[in-house]
Amino acid sequence: MEIDRTDVVAEVAAAFAGYEQALVDGDVDRICGYFWDADRTVRFGIDDHQYGLDAQRAWRAAQPPLPPGRRLVDTVITTFGDDFAVVTTRFGYADDAARGRQTQTWVRLPVGWRIVTAHVSEPTTGGPTPPGETR
């Protein structure tokens, strides 16, 4: 198995960028279009969780837009072979000190690259500061 083939990383990076733009734009249909359309699709949010794309679509439709100025840092895309990838990143907003984290598992399906599971979290304050990071 080849890890991090340049062409596969580029494909996943393009899909991830499209997802991120849909998220910033607040386009529920486009956001959900990046997820596997299956009951087994799982998304764990900061204070929420959805099992299946229908549950996620309903949840997303009820959400307010993201705050302006979303930025990503330390995005890592790791691919395994031609059809499997993990994307991790940290995010924040221009006027918000929140430092969120997200992880997505992407799989190449017949319809293209899709997220099959996702996890979003925000660290609590007061814990130890990781090496190389300031608070």
Tab-separated table of N, CA and C in Angstrom:
chain	number	residue	atom	x	y	z
A	1	MET	N	0.844	-1.179	0.000
A	1	MET	CA	0.000	0.000	0.000
A	1	MET	C	0.889	1.242	0.000
A	2	GLU	N	0.577	2.142	-0.901
A	2	GLU	CA	1.318	3.398	-0.964
A	2	GLU	C	0.645	4.426	-0.071
A	3	ILE	N	1.431	5.083	0.745
A	3	ILE	CA	0.937	6.130	1.625
A	3	ILE	C	1.329	7.479	1.042
A	4	ASP	N	0.356	8.380	0.999
A	4	ASP	CA	0.556	9.767	0.557
A	4	ASP	C	1.038	9.894	-0.881
A	5	ARG	N	0.432	9.112	-1.778
A	5	ARG	CA	0.713	9.325	-3.199
A	5	ARG	C	0.303	10.742	-3.563
A	6	THR	N	1.148	11.446	-4.248
A	6	THR	CA	0.930	12.857	-4.549
A	6	THR	C	-0.408	13.103	-5.241
A	7	ASP	N	-0.763	12.269	-6.216
A	7	ASP	CA	-2.009	12.492	-6.951
A	7	ASP	C	-3.231	12.251	-6.075
A	8	VAL	N	-3.170	11.277	-5.182
A	8	VAL	CA	-4.305	10.992	-4.303
A	8	VAL	C	-4.444	12.097	-3.254
A	9	VAL	N	-3.325	12.544	-2.702
A	9	VAL	CA	-3.366	13.659	-1.748
A	9	VAL	C	-3.985	14.886	-2.411
A	10	ALA	N	-3.625	15.159	-3.649
A	10	ALA	CA	-4.180	16.314	-4.363
A	10	ALA	C	-5.687	16.175	-4.556
A	11	GLU	N	-6.159	14.980	-4.873
A	11	GLU	CA	-7.600	14.756	-5.034
A	11	GLU	C	-8.345	15.008	-3.727
A	12	VAL	N	-7.818	14.475	-2.642
A	12	VAL	CA	-8.465	14.659	-1.341
A	12	VAL	C	-8.398	16.122	-0.918
A	13	ALA	N	-7.271	16.777	-1.164
A	13	ALA	CA	-7.142	18.196	-0.836
A	13	ALA	C	-8.188	19.022	-1.576
A	14	ALA	N	-8.427	18.704	-2.834
A	14	ALA	CA	-9.446	19.429	-3.608
A	14	ALA	C	-10.843	19.177	-3.039
A	15	ALA	N	-11.140	17.935	-2.694
A	15	ALA	CA	-12.446	17.622	-2.105
A	15	ALA	C	-12.602	18.326	-0.761
A	16	PHE	N	-11.561	18.306	0.070
A	16	PHE	CA	-11.612	18.957	1.370
A	16	PHE	C	-11.806	20.463	1.204
A	17	ALA	N	-11.117	21.073	0.248
A	17	ALA	CA	-11.268	22.513	0.000
A	17	ALA	C	-12.694	22.835	-0.443
A	18	GLY	N	-13.274	21.981	-1.274
A	18	GLY	CA	-14.661	22.190	-1.686
A	18	GLY	C	-15.620	22.095	-0.516
A	19	TYR	N	-15.397	21.114	0.346
A	19	TYR	CA	-16.225	20.964	1.553
A	19	TYR	C	-16.085	22.211	2.427
A	20	GLU	N	-14.864	22.634	2.651
A	20	GLU	CA	-14.624	23.794	3.512
A	20	GLU	C	-15.303	25.039	2.957
A	21	GLN	N	-15.258	25.232	1.638
A	21	GLN	CA	-15.913	26.390	1.035
A	21	GLN	C	-17.430	26.301	1.209
A	22	ALA	N	-17.988	25.114	1.040
A	22	ALA	CA	-19.431	24.933	1.252
A	22	ALA	C	-19.790	25.253	2.701
A	23	LEU	N	-18.938	24.853	3.637
A	23	LEU	CA	-19.168	25.122	5.057
A	23	LEU	C	-19.152	26.627	5.322
A	24	VAL	N	-18.158	27.316	4.810
A	24	VAL	CA	-18.053	28.767	4.992
A	24	VAL	C	-19.241	29.471	4.335
A	25	ASP	N	-19.660	28.970	3.167
A	25	ASP	CA	-20.800	29.565	2.460
A	25	ASP	C	-22.132	29.239	3.122
A	26	GLY	N	-22.143	28.249	4.022
A	26	GLY	CA	-23.395	27.843	4.670
A	26	GLY	C	-24.344	27.124	3.742
A	27	ASP	N	-23.817	26.488	2.722
A	27	ASP	CA	-24.631	25.800	1.716
A	27	ASP	C	-24.887	24.358	2.163
A	28	VAL	N	-26.021	24.133	2.803
A	28	VAL	CA	-26.336	22.837	3.398
A	28	VAL	C	-26.295	21.717	2.360
A	29	ASP	N	-26.859	21.948	1.194
A	29	ASP	CA	-26.866	20.895	0.170
A	29	ASP	C	-25.450	20.529	-0.263
A	30	ARG	N	-24.620	21.534	-0.476
A	30	ARG	CA	-23.231	21.246	-0.862
A	30	ARG	C	-22.469	20.570	0.260
A	31	ILE	N	-22.652	21.050	1.499
A	31	ILE	CA	-21.976	20.424	2.639
A	31	ILE	C	-22.336	18.949	2.685
A	32	CYS	N	-23.620	18.661	2.686
A	32	CYS	CA	-24.084	17.278	2.806
A	32	CYS	C	-23.685	16.451	1.595
A	33	GLY	N	-23.503	17.085	0.460
A	33	GLY	CA	-23.068	16.376	-0.734
A	33	GLY	C	-21.674	15.783	-0.611
A	34	TYR	N	-20.877	16.275	0.327
A	34	TYR	CA	-19.539	15.732	0.542
A	34	TYR	C	-19.547	14.521	1.472
A	35	PHE	N	-20.703	14.206	2.047
A	35	PHE	CA	-20.801	13.057	2.946
A	35	PHE	C	-21.385	11.855	2.213
A	36	TRP	N	-20.988	10.686	2.644
A	36	TRP	CA	-21.539	9.431	2.149
A	36	TRP	C	-23.024	9.413	2.470
A	37	ASP	N	-23.838	9.166	1.478
A	37	ASP	CA	-25.290	9.131	1.670
A	37	ASP	C	-25.689	7.755	2.173
A	38	ALA	N	-25.519	7.559	3.489
A	38	ALA	CA	-25.794	6.268	4.106
A	38	ALA	C	-26.199	6.458	5.561
A	39	ASP	N	-26.952	5.524	6.070
A	39	ASP	CA	-27.343	5.556	7.478
A	39	ASP	C	-26.150	5.382	8.402
A	40	ARG	N	-25.069	4.819	7.890
A	40	ARG	CA	-23.877	4.568	8.703
A	40	ARG	C	-22.922	5.751	8.755
A	41	THR	N	-23.236	6.834	8.074
A	41	THR	CA	-22.419	8.038	8.154
A	41	THR	C	-22.603	8.648	9.541
A	42	VAL	N	-21.484	8.963	10.194
A	42	VAL	CA	-21.528	9.483	11.557
A	42	VAL	C	-20.778	10.807	11.612
A	43	ARG	N	-21.388	11.782	12.301
A	43	ARG	CA	-20.723	13.062	12.570
A	43	ARG	C	-20.940	13.398	14.034
A	44	PHE	N	-19.817	13.572	14.755
A	44	PHE	CA	-19.865	14.034	16.130
A	44	PHE	C	-19.446	15.495	16.128
A	45	GLY	N	-20.330	16.360	16.592
A	45	GLY	CA	-20.021	17.780	16.676
A	45	GLY	C	-19.625	18.163	18.089
A	46	ILE	N	-19.546	19.440	18.336
A	46	ILE	CA	-19.128	19.933	19.640
A	46	ILE	C	-20.182	19.603	20.700
A	47	ASP	N	-21.431	19.860	20.402
A	47	ASP	CA	-22.530	19.556	21.331
A	47	ASP	C	-23.635	18.780	20.634
A	48	ASP	N	-23.291	18.021	19.618
A	48	ASP	CA	-24.309	17.349	18.822
A	48	ASP	C	-23.718	16.083	18.213
A	49	HIS	N	-24.572	15.270	17.664
A	49	HIS	CA	-24.134	14.089	16.918
A	49	HIS	C	-25.249	13.681	15.971
A	50	GLN	N	-24.836	13.203	14.811
A	50	GLN	CA	-25.794	12.748	13.808
A	50	GLN	C	-25.371	11.383	13.304
A	51	TYR	N	-26.356	10.511	13.175
A	51	TYR	CA	-26.157	9.193	12.588
A	51	TYR	C	-26.987	9.156	11.324
A	52	GLY	N	-26.330	9.079	10.194
A	52	GLY	CA	-27.010	9.074	8.909
A	52	GLY	C	-27.068	10.466	8.311
A	53	LEU	N	-27.074	10.512	7.004
A	53	LEU	CA	-27.060	11.795	6.306
A	53	LEU	C	-28.352	12.571	6.492
A	54	ASP	N	-29.486	11.894	6.595
A	54	ASP	CA	-30.744	12.617	6.808
A	54	ASP	C	-30.724	13.392	8.120
A	55	ALA	N	-30.185	12.787	9.173
A	55	ALA	CA	-30.088	13.478	10.461
A	55	ALA	C	-29.153	14.676	10.354
A	56	GLN	N	-28.052	14.511	9.634
A	56	GLN	CA	-27.128	15.624	9.477
A	56	GLN	C	-27.757	16.750	8.661
A	57	ARG	N	-28.447	16.411	7.614
A	57	ARG	CA	-29.103	17.427	6.777
A	57	ARG	C	-30.090	18.249	7.625
A	58	ALA	N	-30.891	17.579	8.451
A	58	ALA	CA	-31.855	18.281	9.305
A	58	ALA	C	-31.136	19.167	10.320
A	59	TRP	N	-30.068	18.644	10.922
A	59	TRP	CA	-29.325	19.427	11.906
A	59	TRP	C	-28.695	20.659	11.254
A	60	ARG	N	-28.054	20.454	10.120
A	60	ARG	CA	-27.384	21.576	9.440
A	60	ARG	C	-28.370	22.654	9.015
A	61	ALA	N	-29.540	22.261	8.561
A	61	ALA	CA	-30.545	23.232	8.113
A	61	ALA	C	-30.996	24.137	9.259
A	62	ALA	N	-30.888	23.652	10.490
A	62	ALA	CA	-31.323	24.427	11.649
A	62	ALA	C	-30.206	25.286	12.253
A	63	GLN	N	-28.995	25.185	11.730
A	63	GLN	CA	-27.852	25.888	12.321
A	63	GLN	C	-27.685	27.292	11.759
A	64	PRO	N	-27.227	28.236	12.601
A	64	PRO	CA	-26.905	29.565	12.079
A	64	PRO	C	-25.623	29.496	11.251
A	65	PRO	N	-25.360	30.521	10.476
A	65	PRO	CA	-24.114	30.538	9.698
A	65	PRO	C	-22.895	30.533	10.622
A	66	LEU	N	-21.775	30.090	10.084
A	66	LEU	CA	-20.523	30.151	10.838
A	66	LEU	C	-20.144	31.608	11.084
A	67	PRO	N	-19.432	31.880	12.148
A	67	PRO	CA	-18.917	33.233	12.340
A	67	PRO	C	-17.973	33.594	11.186
A	68	PRO	N	-17.845	34.875	10.881
A	68	PRO	CA	-16.934	35.263	9.796
A	68	PRO	C	-15.476	35.019	10.177
A	69	GLY	N	-14.650	34.889	9.159
A	69	GLY	CA	-13.208	34.803	9.361
A	69	GLY	C	-12.691	33.435	9.747
A	70	ARG	N	-13.376	32.376	9.341
A	70	ARG	CA	-12.893	31.031	9.673
A	70	ARG	C	-11.517	30.830	9.040
A	71	ARG	N	-10.617	30.270	9.822
A	71	ARG	CA	-9.280	29.977	9.321
A	71	ARG	C	-8.878	28.582	9.775
A	72	LEU	N	-8.103	27.911	8.959
A	72	LEU	CA	-7.606	26.578	9.256
A	72	LEU	C	-6.108	26.651	9.494
A	73	VAL	N	-5.624	25.817	10.412
A	73	VAL	CA	-4.186	25.709	10.647
A	73	VAL	C	-3.833	24.248	10.840
A	74	ASP	N	-2.620	23.923	10.499
A	74	ASP	CA	-2.071	22.579	10.719
A	74	ASP	C	-2.903	21.475	10.071
A	75	THR	N	-3.388	21.723	8.874
A	75	THR	CA	-4.148	20.696	8.158
A	75	THR	C	-3.198	19.608	7.687
A	76	VAL	N	-3.555	18.364	7.967
A	76	VAL	CA	-2.760	17.210	7.562
A	76	VAL	C	-3.672	16.259	6.794
A	77	ILE	N	-3.241	15.902	5.606
A	77	ILE	CA	-3.958	14.926	4.784
A	77	ILE	C	-3.058	13.716	4.640
A	78	THR	N	-3.556	12.566	5.077
A	78	THR	CA	-2.809	11.326	4.951
A	78	THR	C	-3.655	10.351	4.148
A	79	THR	N	-3.083	9.832	3.067
A	79	THR	CA	-3.821	8.885	2.235
A	79	THR	C	-3.182	7.503	2.344
A	80	PHE	N	-4.038	6.497	2.212
A	80	PHE	CA	-3.616	5.104	2.290
A	80	PHE	C	-4.130	4.411	1.033
A	81	GLY	N	-3.230	4.104	0.111
A	81	GLY	CA	-3.653	3.540	-1.159
A	81	GLY	C	-4.390	4.580	-1.982
A	82	ASP	N	-5.288	4.094	-2.844
A	82	ASP	CA	-6.009	4.977	-3.762
A	82	ASP	C	-7.342	5.475	-3.227
A	83	ASP	N	-7.860	4.847	-2.160
A	83	ASP	CA	-9.274	5.036	-1.836
A	83	ASP	C	-9.588	5.415	-0.402
A	84	PHE	N	-8.586	5.725	0.421
A	84	PHE	CA	-8.842	5.992	1.835
A	84	PHE	C	-7.948	7.125	2.308
A	85	ALA	N	-8.529	8.059	3.082
A	85	ALA	CA	-7.751	9.198	3.571
A	85	ALA	C	-8.307	9.691	4.906
A	86	VAL	N	-7.430	10.314	5.671
A	86	VAL	CA	-7.813	10.981	6.905
A	86	VAL	C	-7.328	12.421	6.802
A	87	VAL	N	-8.225	13.358	7.144
A	87	VAL	CA	-7.866	14.777	7.154
A	87	VAL	C	-8.081	15.304	8.566
A	88	THR	N	-7.051	15.916	9.112
A	88	THR	CA	-7.166	16.573	10.412
A	88	THR	C	-6.785	18.024	10.253
A	89	THR	N	-7.448	18.871	11.016
A	89	THR	CA	-7.123	20.289	10.980
A	89	THR	C	-7.587	20.936	12.269
A	90	ARG	N	-7.062	22.110	12.528
A	90	ARG	CA	-7.564	22.945	13.616
A	90	ARG	C	-8.152	24.191	12.974
A	91	PHE	N	-9.144	24.770	13.647
A	91	PHE	CA	-9.802	25.941	13.076
A	91	PHE	C	-10.076	26.978	14.156
A	92	GLY	N	-10.239	28.203	13.679
A	92	GLY	CA	-10.604	29.308	14.563
A	92	GLY	C	-11.326	30.352	13.736
A	93	TYR	N	-11.700	31.433	14.401
A	93	TYR	CA	-12.431	32.512	13.741
A	93	TYR	C	-11.767	33.832	14.088
A	94	ALA	N	-11.961	34.818	13.228
A	94	ALA	CA	-11.271	36.103	13.382
A	94	ALA	C	-11.508	36.734	14.743
A	95	ASP	N	-12.730	36.725	15.222
A	95	ASP	CA	-13.059	37.406	16.478
A	95	ASP	C	-13.339	36.432	17.611
A	96	ASP	N	-12.797	35.232	17.550
A	96	ASP	CA	-13.100	34.208	18.539
A	96	ASP	C	-11.816	33.476	18.904
A	97	ALA	N	-11.609	33.292	20.177
A	97	ALA	CA	-10.405	32.600	20.631
A	97	ALA	C	-10.549	31.079	20.558
A	98	ALA	N	-11.686	30.573	20.150
A	98	ALA	CA	-11.887	29.120	20.095
A	98	ALA	C	-10.873	28.487	19.156
A	99	ARG	N	-10.368	27.370	19.589
A	99	ARG	CA	-9.442	26.608	18.770
A	99	ARG	C	-10.046	25.230	18.584
A	100	GLY	N	-10.850	25.096	17.580
A	100	GLY	CA	-11.510	23.822	17.342
A	100	GLY	C	-10.621	22.860	16.585
A	101	ARG	N	-11.035	21.593	16.631
A	101	ARG	CA	-10.313	20.548	15.908
A	101	ARG	C	-11.337	19.738	15.127
A	102	GLN	N	-10.936	19.262	13.979
A	102	GLN	CA	-11.823	18.376	13.234
A	102	GLN	C	-11.018	17.284	12.558
A	103	THR	N	-11.643	16.131	12.500
A	103	THR	CA	-11.072	14.964	11.836
A	103	THR	C	-12.125	14.405	10.906
A	104	GLN	N	-11.728	14.081	9.700
A	104	GLN	CA	-12.644	13.486	8.727
A	104	GLN	C	-11.986	12.261	8.116
A	105	THR	N	-12.772	11.218	7.958
A	105	THR	CA	-12.338	10.034	7.227
A	105	THR	C	-13.004	10.086	5.867
A	106	TRP	N	-12.202	10.082	4.813
A	106	TRP	CA	-12.680	10.164	3.433
A	106	TRP	C	-12.446	8.823	2.739
A	107	VAL	N	-13.404	8.415	1.928
A	107	VAL	CA	-13.302	7.186	1.154
A	107	VAL	C	-13.708	7.502	-0.284
A	108	ARG	N	-12.954	6.941	-1.224
A	108	ARG	CA	-13.337	7.097	-2.631
A	108	ARG	C	-14.444	6.071	-2.917
A	109	LEU	N	-15.611	6.572	-3.235
A	109	LEU	CA	-16.768	5.744	-3.578
A	109	LEU	C	-17.037	5.903	-5.074
A	110	PRO	N	-17.940	5.127	-5.646
A	110	PRO	CA	-18.231	5.283	-7.078
A	110	PRO	C	-18.633	6.717	-7.466
A	111	VAL	N	-19.214	7.479	-6.520
A	111	VAL	CA	-19.612	8.858	-6.809
A	111	VAL	C	-18.500	9.863	-6.549
A	112	GLY	N	-17.358	9.402	-6.046
A	112	GLY	CA	-16.230	10.285	-5.752
A	112	GLY	C	-15.850	10.227	-4.287
A	113	TRP	N	-14.971	11.123	-3.875
A	113	TRP	CA	-14.514	11.174	-2.484
A	113	TRP	C	-15.641	11.670	-1.596
A	114	ARG	N	-15.900	10.921	-0.507
A	114	ARG	CA	-16.950	11.290	0.440
A	114	ARG	C	-16.446	11.094	1.870
A	115	ILE	N	-16.949	11.934	2.773
A	115	ILE	CA	-16.667	11.800	4.195
A	115	ILE	C	-17.589	10.714	4.734
A	116	VAL	N	-17.009	9.729	5.432
A	116	VAL	CA	-17.824	8.661	6.006
A	116	VAL	C	-17.981	8.834	7.515
A	117	THR	N	-17.073	9.560	8.124
A	117	THR	CA	-17.202	9.895	9.538
A	117	THR	C	-16.430	11.187	9.802
A	118	ALA	N	-16.965	11.980	10.723
A	118	ALA	CA	-16.334	13.257	11.055
A	118	ALA	C	-16.488	13.520	12.545
A	119	HIS	N	-15.526	14.223	13.099
A	119	HIS	CA	-15.540	14.556	14.513
A	119	HIS	C	-15.024	15.979	14.667
A	120	VAL	N	-15.783	16.811	15.356
A	120	VAL	CA	-15.418	18.197	15.620
A	120	VAL	C	-15.398	18.382	17.135
A	121	SER	N	-14.373	19.053	17.648
A	121	SER	CA	-14.307	19.295	19.084
A	121	SER	C	-13.595	20.609	19.355
A	122	GLU	N	-13.781	21.097	20.566
A	122	GLU	CA	-13.040	22.257	21.047
A	122	GLU	C	-12.423	21.872	22.373
A	123	PRO	N	-11.112	22.066	22.536
A	123	PRO	CA	-10.489	21.707	23.810
A	123	PRO	C	-11.000	22.605	24.928
A	124	THR	N	-11.061	22.072	26.096
A	124	THR	CA	-11.412	22.881	27.253
A	124	THR	C	-10.197	23.681	27.671
A	125	THR	N	-10.432	24.766	28.356
A	125	THR	CA	-9.315	25.584	28.826
A	125	THR	C	-8.825	25.051	30.163
A	126	GLY	N	-7.632	25.418	30.510
A	126	GLY	CA	-7.093	25.060	31.809
A	126	GLY	C	-6.184	23.847	31.795
A	127	GLY	N	-6.168	23.090	30.729
A	127	GLY	CA	-5.294	21.931	30.664
A	127	GLY	C	-3.889	22.358	30.297
A	128	PRO	N	-2.984	21.398	30.266
A	128	PRO	CA	-1.601	21.737	29.895
A	128	PRO	C	-1.524	22.210	28.444
A	129	THR	N	-0.621	23.091	28.169
A	129	THR	CA	-0.408	23.591	26.825
A	129	THR	C	0.494	22.606	26.087
A	130	PRO	N	0.041	22.111	24.932
A	130	PRO	CA	0.878	21.172	24.170
A	130	PRO	C	2.192	21.823	23.758
A	131	PRO	N	3.257	21.012	23.575
A	131	PRO	CA	4.543	21.561	23.136
A	131	PRO	C	4.376	22.339	21.822
A	132	GLY	N	5.011	23.482	21.733
A	132	GLY	CA	4.982	24.281	20.521
A	132	GLY	C	3.746	25.141	20.364
A	133	GLU	N	2.850	25.135	21.356
A	133	GLU	CA	1.612	25.903	21.253
A	133	GLU	C	1.546	26.886	22.406
A	134	THR	N	1.013	28.058	22.139
A	134	THR	CA	0.854	29.067	23.201
A	134	THR	C	-0.621	29.341	23.413
A	135	ARG	N	-0.933	29.820	24.568
A	135	ARG	CA	-2.319	30.205	24.881
A	135	ARG	C	-2.380	31.646	25.255
